[in-house]
PDB file of C-alpha atoms in Angstrom:
ATOM      1  CA  MET A   1      77.164  58.113 151.242  1.00 59.00           C
ATOM      2  CA  ASN A   2      73.919  59.955 151.333  1.00 71.00           C
ATOM      3  CA  ASN A   3      74.993  63.550 151.015  1.00 90.00           C
ATOM      4  CA  ARG A   4      77.669  65.752 149.531  1.00 92.00           C
ATOM      5  CA  ASP A   5      79.564  66.013 152.839  1.00 94.00           C
ATOM      6  CA  ASP A   6      79.959  62.219 152.876  1.00 94.00           C
ATOM      7  CA  ILE A   7      81.102  62.271 149.250  1.00 94.00           C
ATOM      8  CA  LEU A   8      83.610  65.043 149.967  1.00 95.00           C
ATOM      9  CA  GLN A   9      85.018  63.045 152.884  1.00 95.00           C
ATOM     10  CA  MET A  10      85.321  59.960 150.668  1.00 94.00           C
ATOM     11  CA  ILE A  11      87.199  62.004 148.048  1.00 95.00           C
ATOM     12  CA  ARG A  12      89.478  63.428 150.738  1.00 96.00           C
ATOM     13  CA  ASP A  13      90.239  59.906 151.926  1.00 95.00           C
ATOM     14  CA  ILE A  14      90.971  58.709 148.381  1.00 94.00           C
ATOM     15  CA  MET A  15      93.234  61.657 147.624  1.00 95.00           C
ATOM     16  CA  GLN A  16      95.113  61.270 150.876  1.00 96.00           C
ATOM     17  CA  GLU A  17      95.507  57.502 150.520  1.00 95.00           C
ATOM     18  CA  MET A  18      96.226  57.225 146.792  1.00 95.00           C
ATOM     19  CA  PHE A  19      97.930  60.509 145.964  1.00 95.00           C
ATOM     20  CA  GLU A  20      99.358  61.644 149.324  1.00 95.00           C
ATOM     21  CA  ILE A  21      97.474  64.939 149.176  1.00 95.00           C
ATOM     22  CA  ASP A  22      96.822  66.552 152.562  1.00 95.00           C
ATOM     23  CA  ALA A  23      93.138  66.156 153.443  1.00 93.00           C
ATOM     24  CA  GLU A  24      92.885  69.810 154.499  1.00 95.00           C
ATOM     25  CA  ASP A  25      93.895  70.834 150.955  1.00 96.00           C
ATOM     26  CA  VAL A  26      90.942  68.918 149.494  1.00 97.00           C
ATOM     27  CA  THR A  27      88.220  71.557 149.614  1.00 97.00           C
ATOM     28  CA  PRO A  28      85.302  72.021 147.219  1.00 97.00           C
ATOM     29  CA  GLU A  29      87.063  75.058 145.741  1.00 98.00           C
ATOM     30  CA  ALA A  30      90.412  73.296 145.196  1.00 97.00           C
ATOM     31  CA  ARG A  31      91.285  73.044 141.517  1.00 97.00           C
ATOM     32  CA  LEU A  32      92.345  69.508 140.621  1.00 95.00           C
ATOM     33  CA  TYR A  33      95.155  70.300 138.209  1.00 93.00           C
ATOM     34  CA  GLU A  34      96.399  73.675 139.425  1.00 96.00           C
ATOM     35  CA  ASP A  35      96.054  73.334 143.211  1.00 96.00           C
ATOM     36  CA  LEU A  36      96.364  69.585 143.777  1.00 96.00           C
ATOM     37  CA  ASP A  37      98.797  68.666 140.949  1.00 93.00           C
ATOM     38  CA  PHE A  38      96.380  66.102 139.547  1.00 92.00           C
ATOM     39  CA  ASP A  39      97.111  64.713 136.106  1.00 90.00           C
ATOM     40  CA  SER A  40      95.170  62.575 133.653  1.00 87.00           C
ATOM     41  CA  ILE A  41      96.547  59.319 135.055  1.00 92.00           C
ATOM     42  CA  ASP A  42      95.514  60.373 138.569  1.00 92.00           C
ATOM     43  CA  ALA A  43      92.045  61.138 137.231  1.00 88.00           C
ATOM     44  CA  VAL A  44      91.724  57.646 135.725  1.00 88.00           C
ATOM     45  CA  ASP A  45      92.940  56.048 138.974  1.00 92.00           C
ATOM     46  CA  MET A  46      90.383  58.061 140.908  1.00 91.00           C
ATOM     47  CA  ILE A  47      87.565  57.064 138.549  1.00 88.00           C
ATOM     48  CA  VAL A  48      88.458  53.389 139.054  1.00 90.00           C
ATOM     49  CA  LYS A  49      88.428  53.859 142.843  1.00 92.00           C
ATOM     50  CA  LEU A  50      85.093  55.705 142.743  1.00 88.00           C
ATOM     51  CA  LYS A  51      83.609  52.871 140.702  1.00 88.00           C
ATOM     52  CA  GLU A  52      84.762  50.386 143.368  1.00 90.00           C
ATOM     53  CA  LEU A  53      83.320  52.457 146.190  1.00 86.00           C
ATOM     54  CA  THR A  54      79.999  53.381 144.589  1.00 86.00           C
ATOM     55  CA  GLY A  55      79.328  50.166 142.703  1.00 88.00           C
ATOM     56  CA  LYS A  56      78.215  52.324 139.769  1.00 85.00           C
ATOM     57  CA  ALA A  57      79.494  52.312 136.223  1.00 81.00           C
ATOM     58  CA  VAL A  58      81.687  55.392 136.148  1.00 78.00           C
ATOM     59  CA  LYS A  59      82.572  56.703 132.718  1.00 77.00           C
ATOM     60  CA  PRO A  60      85.521  59.058 132.233  1.00 76.00           C
ATOM     61  CA  GLU A  61      83.267  61.404 130.240  1.00 79.00           C
ATOM     62  CA  ASP A  62      81.154  61.881 133.381  1.00 76.00           C
ATOM     63  CA  PHE A  63      84.170  63.649 134.863  1.00 81.00           C
ATOM     64  CA  LYS A  64      85.730  65.310 131.825  1.00 81.00           C
ATOM     65  CA  ASN A  65      84.401  68.739 132.797  1.00 85.00           C
ATOM     66  CA  ALA A  66      85.410  68.423 136.450  1.00 90.00           C
ATOM     67  CA  ARG A  67      87.882  71.146 137.307  1.00 94.00           C
ATOM     68  CA  THR A  68      87.448  71.365 141.074  1.00 96.00           C
ATOM     69  CA  VAL A  69      86.888  68.934 143.922  1.00 96.00           C
ATOM     70  CA  GLY A  70      83.354  70.341 144.130  1.00 96.00           C
ATOM     71  CA  ASP A  71      82.769  69.315 140.500  1.00 94.00           C
ATOM     72  CA  VAL A  72      83.826  65.754 141.369  1.00 93.00           C
ATOM     73  CA  VAL A  73      81.503  65.738 144.397  1.00 94.00           C
ATOM     74  CA  GLU A  74      78.632  66.860 142.156  1.00 93.00           C
ATOM     75  CA  ALA A  75      79.376  64.190 139.534  1.00 90.00           C
ATOM     76  CA  VAL A  76      79.534  61.430 142.158  1.00 91.00           C
ATOM     77  CA  ASP A  77      76.325  62.699 143.776  1.00 91.00           C
ATOM     78  CA  LYS A  78      74.536  62.458 140.407  1.00 88.00           C
ATOM     79  CA  LEU A  79      75.913  58.951 139.831  1.00 86.00           C
ATOM     80  CA  ILE A  80      74.768  57.506 143.136  1.00 86.00           C
ATOM     81  CA  HIS A  81      71.310  59.037 142.850  1.00 81.00           C
ATOM     82  CA  ILE A  82      70.513  57.739 139.358  1.00 73.00           C
TER      83      ILE A  82
END
């Protein structure tokens, strides 16, 4: 996971596997809550999965301002490059 494309693909895989969201719907512009029907429980589940995959301490507040898939990609990118 060296670049944002890799991170986006990882997020697509997670969303498809855990939440049965079509991978082609997971674009950087997709809004988590409005477009992908994400809810707060889904967000917590995703944070736990990201922690497993990155090996980094992921805090919910790191993602509280994430509104789009692109925001999540950016937050993960910052985490893995700390």
